[in-house]
Every structure is written in structure tokens, then in C-alpha cells.
Amino acid sequence: MEVTFWGTRGSIPVSGPRYVEFGGNTPCLQITLESTTDTVIFDSGSGIRELGVRLIQTKAMHSRCVHLFLTHAHWDHIQGFPFFAPAFLPDFRLNIRCTKEAKSILERQMQTPFFPVSLEMMSAARTFQQLLADDVVAIGEATVRHIPLPHPQESTAFRVDEHGKSIVFATDTEHAPDHINESLKELARDADVLVYDAQYTTEEYCAGKQGWGHSTFAEAVKLAQAANIKKLVLYSHDPGHDDEMLRKIEAAAQEYWPDVVAARDGMRIKL
């Protein structure tokens, strides 16, 4: 199993020379499985546009069946979907899953006057599944489980397990002031990789970001320790954090956890 980061930024895309190292695309992860050539994607922020181009370039190498899981419907997690080129090709198939009504959400963002092309004009075959609390999705020999996360209008954490390897994607979540999220700790227990929302520094969070739905690298380390994960990936970078700032955050986290990295657009991790 391998994870590729196509977008790692929270809230809004950014660009310019101060963001070259870590990138500026909003959330999108690709999971490459060993047991199938289907493509698994988490979130459709602006990073999904480039991923779509790559999938078309390499379509002879995979099944052209795409499993898209959405953590929630906030703009930065769905804004790239109208630009996902495989959705316009009839030889692709999209299975879109979310704990919310994804079809209605994606239709609305592509309606006039917000976008010139409607969802119905996409030529790929599409299915939509609204995930229930205990649903487990099987893809090849992999399983995908999920739990709700505390965030305005609620977000979702996902765990993918295949052949004894596991990755947990937990972005857009806020920590409690006095305890670890026990449900998330159990979902992440013994995972090989935990991708966790670390949008703010502790100082920023305490200076007025409470209730905004995001967490810190310090809380990420606490969760990693409690859940006994192997590799921690800091994610959902604040648009105000440039390369210099993110290098400092990464270095600070590495003082407390042996294997931690701040996510970068284009980064790959082989499990």
C-alpha cells in the first residue's frame, strides 16, 4: 500500500515562492492498493485536478474504477471535483462515498451561477453511497472504516487496512482541551501511518482559534503516542504558514516523536 499526497493545505489554496516546498493545493490523498488496480482517493480539494490528469495518462495501468471518499463538504475538500477530468470520460467509473449526501452537495456546487458545467454532464458512470455509522467498505482485499470527527458540521476520519498495513486519515478535527479523542485513538491504534490535522501552532490555537475545528502538532504527537502509531504526518497546513514556518513546525514535532513529517504536495509514503 502506498499513499500519495496531491494536496495538503487547509482552508484555501495558496501559491508563490514562499510555498514551493510544501505546496499549496487543498486536500487530496491517493491510496494505491496491492490487491486491486482500482484507485482510492480521499477528498477532492484542488489537488485532485493534477491527480486526474495523471490517471488519464496512466489509464492503461489501472482499472479506471475510482473510489472517492469525502471527509465532509467544506469548500476546500470538494472544490477540485469539477476539474477532475476522469469524471468526464465514459471509460471511468466513480464510486463516491460520504457520511453526507454527496450527490446533492456536488450537484449544488456545479449549478448556475457557480459553475458552467453540471454534474449530469459528466460522462463517467457514477454511484453515490451515504455511509452509515457501522459501514465497512471492501475494495479488493482492503477495508475502509470510518468515525465522525469534531468539526463544524462534522468531519470524518477514515482507516484503510490491507495485508497487515494501515493508514488513518484524520483531517479537520479539533482536540478536546483536557483529553484525547478516545474514538480516534482506537481507530488509529497501531496504524503504520496517521495523517492528522495540525493546522495551528499551540500559540495560534490559544490566541483565539478555539472552536474553529482544527488542531495542533502538539496534539498530533499526543495522539500518536497514545495510539502507538509508527509514522505521523502533519496535515491541513494553514494558508498563512509558508515553507519556513512549516519547517519550524516539523522540526518542533520531531523533538517529541521519532518519525514525524509535515506533508508536502507530491510526497509518497510506501507502507
Tab-separated table of N, CA and C in Angstrom, residues 21-162:
chain	number	residue	atom	x	y	z
A	21	GLU	N	8.070	24.444	-1.377
A	21	GLU	CA	8.471	23.165	-0.796
A	21	GLU	C	7.268	22.316	-0.365
A	22	PHE	N	6.328	22.906	0.330
A	22	PHE	CA	5.205	22.143	0.884
A	22	PHE	C	3.982	22.154	-0.030
A	23	GLY	N	3.912	23.096	-0.946
A	23	GLY	CA	2.813	23.135	-1.896
A	23	GLY	C	1.610	23.897	-1.385
A	24	GLY	N	0.668	24.132	-2.303
A	24	GLY	CA	-0.461	24.968	-1.942
A	24	GLY	C	-1.820	24.397	-2.261
A	25	ASN	N	-1.897	23.141	-2.728
A	25	ASN	CA	-3.190	22.557	-3.063
A	25	ASN	C	-3.954	22.115	-1.823
A	26	THR	N	-5.286	22.207	-1.894
A	26	THR	CA	-6.128	21.771	-0.789
A	26	THR	C	-6.352	20.258	-0.858
A	27	PRO	N	-6.947	19.665	0.196
A	27	PRO	CA	-6.794	18.228	0.478
A	27	PRO	C	-7.148	17.255	-0.637
A	28	CYS	N	-6.226	16.319	-0.850
A	28	CYS	CA	-6.456	15.179	-1.737
A	28	CYS	C	-5.352	14.144	-1.497
A	29	LEU	N	-5.752	12.918	-1.149
A	29	LEU	CA	-4.832	11.801	-0.970
A	29	LEU	C	-5.214	10.682	-1.917
A	30	GLN	N	-4.213	10.021	-2.452
A	30	GLN	CA	-4.417	8.826	-3.267
A	30	GLN	C	-3.822	7.631	-2.547
A	31	ILE	N	-4.601	6.553	-2.427
A	31	ILE	CA	-4.105	5.313	-1.853
A	31	ILE	C	-3.992	4.284	-2.979
A	32	THR	N	-2.786	3.757	-3.166
A	32	THR	CA	-2.555	2.683	-4.135
A	32	THR	C	-2.508	1.365	-3.378
A	33	LEU	N	-3.417	0.458	-3.717
A	33	LEU	CA	-3.528	-0.816	-3.022
A	33	LEU	C	-2.737	-1.900	-3.739
A	34	GLU	N	-2.442	-2.985	-3.017
A	34	GLU	CA	-1.735	-4.121	-3.608
A	34	GLU	C	-2.688	-5.122	-4.245
A	35	SER	N	-3.921	-5.195	-3.740
A	35	SER	CA	-4.837	-6.259	-4.133
A	35	SER	C	-5.759	-5.895	-5.287
A	36	THR	N	-5.696	-4.663	-5.773
A	36	THR	CA	-6.535	-4.223	-6.881
A	36	THR	C	-5.869	-3.036	-7.563
A	37	THR	N	-6.213	-2.823	-8.825
A	37	THR	CA	-5.720	-1.632	-9.526
A	37	THR	C	-6.752	-0.503	-9.501
A	38	ASP	N	-7.830	-0.689	-8.739
A	38	ASP	CA	-8.749	0.422	-8.502
A	38	ASP	C	-7.991	1.554	-7.806
A	39	THR	N	-8.471	2.775	-7.991
A	39	THR	CA	-7.854	3.946	-7.372
A	39	THR	C	-8.714	4.414	-6.203
A	40	VAL	N	-8.076	4.639	-5.055
A	40	VAL	CA	-8.763	5.133	-3.868
A	40	VAL	C	-8.303	6.563	-3.600
A	41	ILE	N	-9.263	7.468	-3.442
A	41	ILE	CA	-8.965	8.879	-3.222
A	41	ILE	C	-9.723	9.365	-1.992
A	42	PHE	N	-9.059	10.166	-1.176
A	42	PHE	CA	-9.719	10.828	-0.065
A	42	PHE	C	-9.708	12.331	-0.296
A	43	ASP	N	-10.886	12.887	-0.404
A	43	ASP	CA	-11.157	14.310	-0.600
A	43	ASP	C	-10.800	14.784	-2.016
A	44	SER	N	-11.548	15.805	-2.417
A	44	SER	CA	-11.389	16.336	-3.782
A	44	SER	C	-11.145	17.833	-3.744
A	45	GLY	N	-10.148	18.227	-2.928
A	45	GLY	CA	-9.688	19.604	-2.968
A	45	GLY	C	-8.969	19.879	-4.277
A	46	SER	N	-8.319	21.014	-4.379
A	46	SER	CA	-7.708	21.414	-5.643
A	46	SER	C	-6.643	20.429	-6.125
A	47	GLY	N	-6.090	19.627	-5.217
A	47	GLY	CA	-5.083	18.651	-5.607
A	47	GLY	C	-5.592	17.554	-6.514
A	48	ILE	N	-6.916	17.341	-6.540
A	48	ILE	CA	-7.447	16.254	-7.352
A	48	ILE	C	-7.352	16.548	-8.853
A	49	ARG	N	-7.208	17.818	-9.217
A	49	ARG	CA	-7.097	18.145	-10.639
A	49	ARG	C	-5.860	17.486	-11.247
A	50	GLU	N	-4.710	17.663	-10.618
A	50	GLU	CA	-3.480	17.075	-11.142
A	50	GLU	C	-3.525	15.559	-11.079
A	51	LEU	N	-4.118	15.012	-10.021
A	51	LEU	CA	-4.270	13.562	-9.932
A	51	LEU	C	-5.098	13.038	-11.100
A	52	GLY	N	-6.169	13.748	-11.448
A	52	GLY	CA	-6.993	13.328	-12.577
A	52	GLY	C	-6.219	13.274	-13.876
A	53	VAL	N	-5.375	14.270	-14.100
A	53	VAL	CA	-4.524	14.273	-15.299
A	53	VAL	C	-3.625	13.040	-15.312
A	54	ARG	N	-3.049	12.718	-14.155
A	54	ARG	CA	-2.169	11.552	-14.073
A	54	ARG	C	-2.928	10.246	-14.329
A	55	LEU	N	-4.138	10.143	-13.812
A	55	LEU	CA	-4.916	8.922	-14.013
A	55	LEU	C	-5.240	8.703	-15.487
A	56	ILE	N	-5.480	9.778	-16.209
A	56	ILE	CA	-5.737	9.647	-17.642
A	56	ILE	C	-4.463	9.240	-18.378
A	57	GLN	N	-3.345	9.820	-18.001
A	57	GLN	CA	-2.076	9.493	-18.645
A	57	GLN	C	-1.691	8.027	-18.439
A	58	THR	N	-2.113	7.453	-17.304
A	58	THR	CA	-1.702	6.094	-16.941
A	58	THR	C	-2.869	5.111	-16.965
A	59	LYS	N	-3.940	5.433	-17.687
A	59	LYS	CA	-5.164	4.631	-17.562
A	59	LYS	C	-5.014	3.201	-18.058
A	60	ALA	N	-4.011	2.913	-18.834
A	60	ALA	CA	-3.775	1.529	-19.248
A	60	ALA	C	-3.220	0.684	-18.098
A	61	MET	N	-2.813	1.325	-17.024
A	61	MET	CA	-2.158	0.628	-15.917
A	61	MET	C	-3.087	0.367	-14.735
A	62	HIS	N	-4.329	0.858	-14.792
A	62	HIS	CA	-5.259	0.643	-13.670
A	62	HIS	C	-6.652	0.359	-14.205
A	63	SER	N	-7.573	0.038	-13.314
A	63	SER	CA	-8.896	-0.431	-13.720
A	63	SER	C	-9.830	0.681	-14.192
A	64	ARG	N	-9.476	1.925	-13.929
A	64	ARG	CA	-10.310	3.090	-14.229
A	64	ARG	C	-11.551	3.159	-13.342
A	65	CYS	N	-11.523	2.378	-12.272
A	65	CYS	CA	-12.564	2.472	-11.245
A	65	CYS	C	-12.011	3.290	-10.088
A	66	VAL	N	-12.677	4.393	-9.775
A	66	VAL	CA	-12.198	5.337	-8.769
A	66	VAL	C	-13.149	5.317	-7.570
A	67	HIS	N	-12.593	5.128	-6.394
A	67	HIS	CA	-13.357	5.178	-5.148
A	67	HIS	C	-12.999	6.490	-4.441
A	68	LEU	N	-13.929	7.430	-4.424
A	68	LEU	CA	-13.692	8.741	-3.825
A	68	LEU	C	-14.446	8.835	-2.502
A	69	PHE	N	-13.694	9.016	-1.418
A	69	PHE	CA	-14.272	9.210	-0.086
A	69	PHE	C	-14.124	10.685	0.292
A	70	LEU	N	-15.214	11.297	0.701
A	70	LEU	CA	-15.194	12.697	1.131
A	70	LEU	C	-15.312	12.772	2.644
A	71	THR	N	-14.401	13.509	3.269
A	71	THR	CA	-14.457	13.642	4.727
A	71	THR	C	-15.628	14.511	5.167
A	72	HIS	N	-15.919	15.550	4.383
A	72	HIS	CA	-17.053	16.425	4.641
A	72	HIS	C	-17.195	17.367	3.444
A	73	ALA	N	-18.100	18.336	3.573
A	73	ALA	CA	-18.482	19.126	2.392
A	73	ALA	C	-17.919	20.539	2.374
A	74	HIS	N	-17.026	20.862	3.287
A	74	HIS	CA	-16.476	22.218	3.247
A	74	HIS	C	-15.718	22.437	1.943
A	75	TRP	N	-15.755	23.685	1.503
A	75	TRP	CA	-15.336	24.051	0.152
A	75	TRP	C	-13.947	23.543	-0.211
A	76	ASP	N	-12.995	23.623	0.725
A	76	ASP	CA	-11.631	23.231	0.381
A	76	ASP	C	-11.492	21.727	0.140
A	77	HIS	N	-12.492	20.943	0.513
A	77	HIS	CA	-12.427	19.490	0.333
A	77	HIS	C	-13.195	19.001	-0.892
A	78	ILE	N	-13.917	19.901	-1.556
A	78	ILE	CA	-14.683	19.494	-2.741
A	78	ILE	C	-14.432	20.397	-3.946
A	79	GLN	N	-13.678	21.484	-3.778
A	79	GLN	CA	-13.574	22.500	-4.826
A	79	GLN	C	-12.881	22.004	-6.087
A	80	GLY	N	-12.082	20.943	-5.990
A	80	GLY	CA	-11.407	20.433	-7.174
A	80	GLY	C	-12.232	19.456	-7.981
A	81	PHE	N	-13.339	18.964	-7.423
A	81	PHE	CA	-14.105	17.919	-8.109
A	81	PHE	C	-14.568	18.319	-9.507
A	82	PRO	N	-15.059	19.539	-9.738
A	82	PRO	CA	-15.484	19.899	-11.095
A	82	PRO	C	-14.347	19.873	-12.125
A	83	PHE	N	-13.104	19.836	-11.661
A	83	PHE	CA	-11.944	19.838	-12.550
A	83	PHE	C	-11.261	18.470	-12.610
A	84	PHE	N	-11.938	17.438	-12.084
A	84	PHE	CA	-11.405	16.074	-12.093
A	84	PHE	C	-11.721	15.442	-13.449
A	85	ALA	N	-10.764	15.494	-14.362
A	85	ALA	CA	-11.001	15.142	-15.767
A	85	ALA	C	-11.544	13.731	-15.986
A	86	PRO	N	-11.131	12.700	-15.218
A	86	PRO	CA	-11.701	11.371	-15.456
A	86	PRO	C	-13.219	11.315	-15.324
A	87	ALA	N	-13.807	12.238	-14.565
A	87	ALA	CA	-15.260	12.248	-14.397
A	87	ALA	C	-15.983	12.576	-15.701
A	88	PHE	N	-15.267	13.110	-16.665
A	88	PHE	CA	-15.872	13.467	-17.952
A	88	PHE	C	-15.633	12.410	-19.031
A	89	LEU	N	-15.015	11.282	-18.668
A	89	LEU	CA	-14.696	10.238	-19.639
A	89	LEU	C	-15.549	9.002	-19.379
A	90	PRO	N	-16.205	8.469	-20.425
A	90	PRO	CA	-17.123	7.347	-20.230
A	90	PRO	C	-16.456	6.037	-19.859
A	91	ASP	N	-15.137	5.925	-20.018
A	91	ASP	CA	-14.485	4.673	-19.652
A	91	ASP	C	-14.015	4.649	-18.203
A	92	PHE	N	-14.347	5.682	-17.430
A	92	PHE	CA	-14.067	5.699	-15.991
A	92	PHE	C	-15.362	5.468	-15.215
A	93	ARG	N	-15.212	4.964	-14.006
A	93	ARG	CA	-16.335	4.773	-13.100
A	93	ARG	C	-15.990	5.382	-11.749
A	94	LEU	N	-16.890	6.178	-11.200
A	94	LEU	CA	-16.671	6.842	-9.913
A	94	LEU	C	-17.644	6.293	-8.884
A	95	ASN	N	-17.105	5.776	-7.781
A	95	ASN	CA	-17.902	5.384	-6.623
A	95	ASN	C	-17.621	6.408	-5.521
A	96	ILE	N	-18.598	7.239	-5.229
A	96	ILE	CA	-18.392	8.370	-4.334
A	96	ILE	C	-19.109	8.095	-3.012
A	97	ARG	N	-18.357	8.183	-1.911
A	97	ARG	CA	-18.893	7.841	-0.597
A	97	ARG	C	-18.627	8.964	0.394
A	98	CYS	N	-19.619	9.201	1.243
A	98	CYS	CA	-19.524	10.261	2.248
A	98	CYS	C	-20.592	9.990	3.303
A	99	THR	N	-20.385	10.457	4.513
A	99	THR	CA	-21.431	10.326	5.530
A	99	THR	C	-22.565	11.315	5.282
A	100	LYS	N	-22.361	12.250	4.378
A	100	LYS	CA	-23.389	13.207	3.985
A	100	LYS	C	-23.902	12.850	2.586
A	101	GLU	N	-24.885	13.595	2.093
A	101	GLU	CA	-25.458	13.314	0.776
A	101	GLU	C	-24.564	13.930	-0.309
A	102	ALA	N	-23.589	13.151	-0.736
A	102	ALA	CA	-22.555	13.674	-1.634
A	102	ALA	C	-23.127	14.126	-2.970
A	103	LYS	N	-24.098	13.397	-3.509
A	103	LYS	CA	-24.629	13.777	-4.812
A	103	LYS	C	-25.236	15.166	-4.768
A	104	SER	N	-26.034	15.444	-3.766
A	104	SER	CA	-26.650	16.764	-3.624
A	104	SER	C	-25.600	17.846	-3.441
A	105	ILE	N	-24.584	17.550	-2.654
A	105	ILE	CA	-23.525	18.525	-2.377
A	105	ILE	C	-22.764	18.875	-3.656
A	106	LEU	N	-22.368	17.850	-4.414
A	106	LEU	CA	-21.587	18.092	-5.623
A	106	LEU	C	-22.444	18.719	-6.720
A	107	GLU	N	-23.716	18.351	-6.783
A	107	GLU	CA	-24.622	18.980	-7.741
A	107	GLU	C	-24.747	20.474	-7.478
A	108	ARG	N	-24.888	20.837	-6.218
A	108	ARG	CA	-25.123	22.235	-5.862
A	108	ARG	C	-23.930	23.116	-6.193
A	109	GLN	N	-22.714	22.609	-5.973
A	109	GLN	CA	-21.551	23.450	-6.263
A	109	GLN	C	-21.317	23.613	-7.764
A	110	MET	N	-21.957	22.751	-8.581
A	110	MET	CA	-21.790	22.838	-10.035
A	110	MET	C	-23.007	23.449	-10.727
A	111	GLN	N	-23.931	24.011	-9.947
A	111	GLN	CA	-25.105	24.653	-10.524
A	111	GLN	C	-24.800	26.080	-10.957
A	112	THR	N	-25.583	26.580	-11.892
A	112	THR	CA	-25.556	28.003	-12.244
A	112	THR	C	-25.963	28.814	-11.023
A	113	PRO	N	-25.305	29.921	-10.712
A	113	PRO	CA	-24.254	30.591	-11.475
A	113	PRO	C	-22.843	30.260	-11.000
A	114	PHE	N	-22.680	29.169	-10.250
A	114	PHE	CA	-21.388	28.882	-9.640
A	114	PHE	C	-20.419	28.169	-10.566
A	115	PHE	N	-20.969	27.430	-11.575
A	115	PHE	CA	-20.104	26.667	-12.466
A	115	PHE	C	-20.839	26.444	-13.778
A	116	PRO	N	-20.144	26.459	-14.900
A	116	PRO	CA	-20.833	26.378	-16.201
A	116	PRO	C	-21.201	24.966	-16.639
A	117	VAL	N	-20.689	23.938	-15.949
A	117	VAL	CA	-20.928	22.550	-16.333
A	117	VAL	C	-21.604	21.832	-15.169
A	118	SER	N	-22.694	21.139	-15.440
A	118	SER	CA	-23.430	20.466	-14.374
A	118	SER	C	-22.855	19.075	-14.104
A	119	LEU	N	-23.208	18.533	-12.963
A	119	LEU	CA	-22.790	17.179	-12.614
A	119	LEU	C	-23.294	16.173	-13.643
A	120	GLU	N	-24.485	16.377	-14.164
A	120	GLU	CA	-25.067	15.441	-15.117
A	120	GLU	C	-24.326	15.418	-16.449
A	121	MET	N	-23.523	16.418	-16.716
A	121	MET	CA	-22.746	16.449	-17.956
A	121	MET	C	-21.469	15.624	-17.861
A	122	MET	N	-21.159	15.109	-16.685
A	122	MET	CA	-20.007	14.238	-16.532
A	122	MET	C	-20.341	12.865	-17.118
A	123	SER	N	-19.481	12.343	-17.968
A	123	SER	CA	-19.786	11.128	-18.727
A	123	SER	C	-19.435	9.842	-17.997
A	124	ALA	N	-18.599	9.914	-16.978
A	124	ALA	CA	-18.231	8.698	-16.261
A	124	ALA	C	-19.440	8.134	-15.522
A	125	ALA	N	-19.511	6.808	-15.420
A	125	ALA	CA	-20.545	6.186	-14.601
A	125	ALA	C	-20.305	6.587	-13.144
A	126	ARG	N	-21.389	6.868	-12.425
A	126	ARG	CA	-21.260	7.357	-11.059
A	126	ARG	C	-22.228	6.627	-10.136
A	127	THR	N	-21.749	6.268	-8.954
A	127	THR	CA	-22.614	5.788	-7.889
A	127	THR	C	-22.327	6.602	-6.639
A	128	PHE	N	-23.336	6.756	-5.797
A	128	PHE	CA	-23.195	7.522	-4.561
A	128	PHE	C	-23.679	6.664	-3.396
A	129	GLN	N	-22.889	6.644	-2.324
A	129	GLN	CA	-23.275	5.915	-1.121
A	129	GLN	C	-23.130	6.824	0.083
A	130	GLN	N	-24.215	6.989	0.828
A	130	GLN	CA	-24.143	7.726	2.082
A	130	GLN	C	-23.787	6.734	3.182
A	131	LEU	N	-22.605	6.871	3.742
A	131	LEU	CA	-22.090	5.914	4.708
A	131	LEU	C	-22.835	6.021	6.036
A	132	LEU	N	-23.209	4.868	6.569
A	132	LEU	CA	-23.804	4.790	7.888
A	132	LEU	C	-22.717	4.481	8.918
A	133	ALA	N	-23.064	4.587	10.182
A	133	ALA	CA	-22.064	4.544	11.243
A	133	ALA	C	-21.211	3.279	11.217
A	134	ASP	N	-21.817	2.119	10.955
A	134	ASP	CA	-21.079	0.864	11.040
A	134	ASP	C	-20.663	0.305	9.683
A	135	ASP	N	-20.829	1.083	8.629
A	135	ASP	CA	-20.471	0.595	7.299
A	135	ASP	C	-18.965	0.361	7.175
A	136	VAL	N	-18.603	-0.764	6.599
A	136	VAL	CA	-17.216	-1.072	6.249
A	136	VAL	C	-17.184	-1.329	4.750
A	137	VAL	N	-16.350	-0.591	4.046
A	137	VAL	CA	-16.269	-0.718	2.589
A	137	VAL	C	-15.096	-1.625	2.235
A	138	ALA	N	-15.363	-2.626	1.402
A	138	ALA	CA	-14.314	-3.525	0.919
A	138	ALA	C	-13.919	-3.129	-0.495
A	139	ILE	N	-12.619	-2.967	-0.707
A	139	ILE	CA	-12.066	-2.663	-2.030
A	139	ILE	C	-10.908	-3.620	-2.252
A	140	GLY	N	-11.073	-4.563	-3.180
A	140	GLY	CA	-10.087	-5.627	-3.280
A	140	GLY	C	-10.033	-6.367	-1.957
A	141	GLU	N	-8.835	-6.500	-1.398
A	141	GLU	CA	-8.673	-7.141	-0.089
A	141	GLU	C	-8.492	-6.109	1.025
A	142	ALA	N	-8.736	-4.846	0.705
A	142	ALA	CA	-8.636	-3.774	1.699
A	142	ALA	C	-10.004	-3.480	2.294
A	143	THR	N	-9.996	-2.943	3.516
A	143	THR	CA	-11.223	-2.481	4.155
A	143	THR	C	-11.062	-1.017	4.544
A	144	VAL	N	-12.166	-0.283	4.479
A	144	VAL	CA	-12.182	1.128	4.843
A	144	VAL	C	-13.243	1.323	5.922
A	145	ARG	N	-12.808	1.775	7.094
A	145	ARG	CA	-13.714	2.082	8.206
A	145	ARG	C	-13.689	3.574	8.488
A	146	HIS	N	-14.674	4.059	9.234
A	146	HIS	CA	-14.742	5.498	9.482
A	146	HIS	C	-15.407	5.794	10.823
A	147	ILE	N	-15.119	6.993	11.349
A	147	ILE	CA	-15.783	7.511	12.543
A	147	ILE	C	-15.990	9.013	12.350
A	148	PRO	N	-16.950	9.613	13.065
A	148	PRO	CA	-17.126	11.068	12.987
A	148	PRO	C	-16.037	11.797	13.762
A	149	LEU	N	-15.749	13.022	13.319
A	149	LEU	CA	-14.758	13.871	13.985
A	149	LEU	C	-15.405	15.192	14.390
A	150	PRO	N	-14.981	15.757	15.537
A	150	PRO	CA	-15.496	17.066	15.937
A	150	PRO	C	-14.959	18.180	15.048
A	151	HIS	N	-15.880	18.836	14.345
A	151	HIS	CA	-15.552	19.886	13.384
A	151	HIS	C	-16.880	20.557	13.042
A	152	PRO	N	-16.909	21.842	12.734
A	152	PRO	CA	-18.178	22.468	12.343
A	152	PRO	C	-18.855	21.684	11.217
A	153	GLN	N	-20.101	21.282	11.416
A	153	GLN	CA	-20.868	20.414	10.512
A	153	GLN	C	-20.313	18.988	10.427
A	154	GLU	N	-19.351	18.661	11.237
A	154	GLU	CA	-18.785	17.318	11.414
A	154	GLU	C	-17.956	16.856	10.213
A	155	SER	N	-16.796	16.312	10.516
A	155	SER	CA	-15.925	15.702	9.522
A	155	SER	C	-15.865	14.195	9.780
A	156	THR	N	-15.050	13.492	9.001
A	156	THR	CA	-14.965	12.036	9.096
A	156	THR	C	-13.513	11.600	9.028
A	157	ALA	N	-13.137	10.684	9.910
A	157	ALA	CA	-11.828	10.036	9.827
A	157	ALA	C	-11.994	8.679	9.165
A	158	PHE	N	-11.007	8.286	8.358
A	158	PHE	CA	-11.042	7.000	7.668
A	158	PHE	C	-9.781	6.197	7.998
A	159	ARG	N	-9.966	4.886	8.073
A	159	ARG	CA	-8.824	3.970	8.227
A	159	ARG	C	-8.878	2.929	7.118
A	160	VAL	N	-7.753	2.749	6.433
A	160	VAL	CA	-7.620	1.738	5.386
A	160	VAL	C	-6.663	0.656	5.879
A	161	ASP	N	-7.113	-0.599	5.820
A	161	ASP	CA	-6.288	-1.750	6.194
A	161	ASP	C	-6.172	-2.691	5.002
A	162	GLU	N	-4.945	-3.137	4.735
A	162	GLU	CA	-4.720	-4.123	3.681
A	162	GLU	C	-3.433	-4.882	3.965
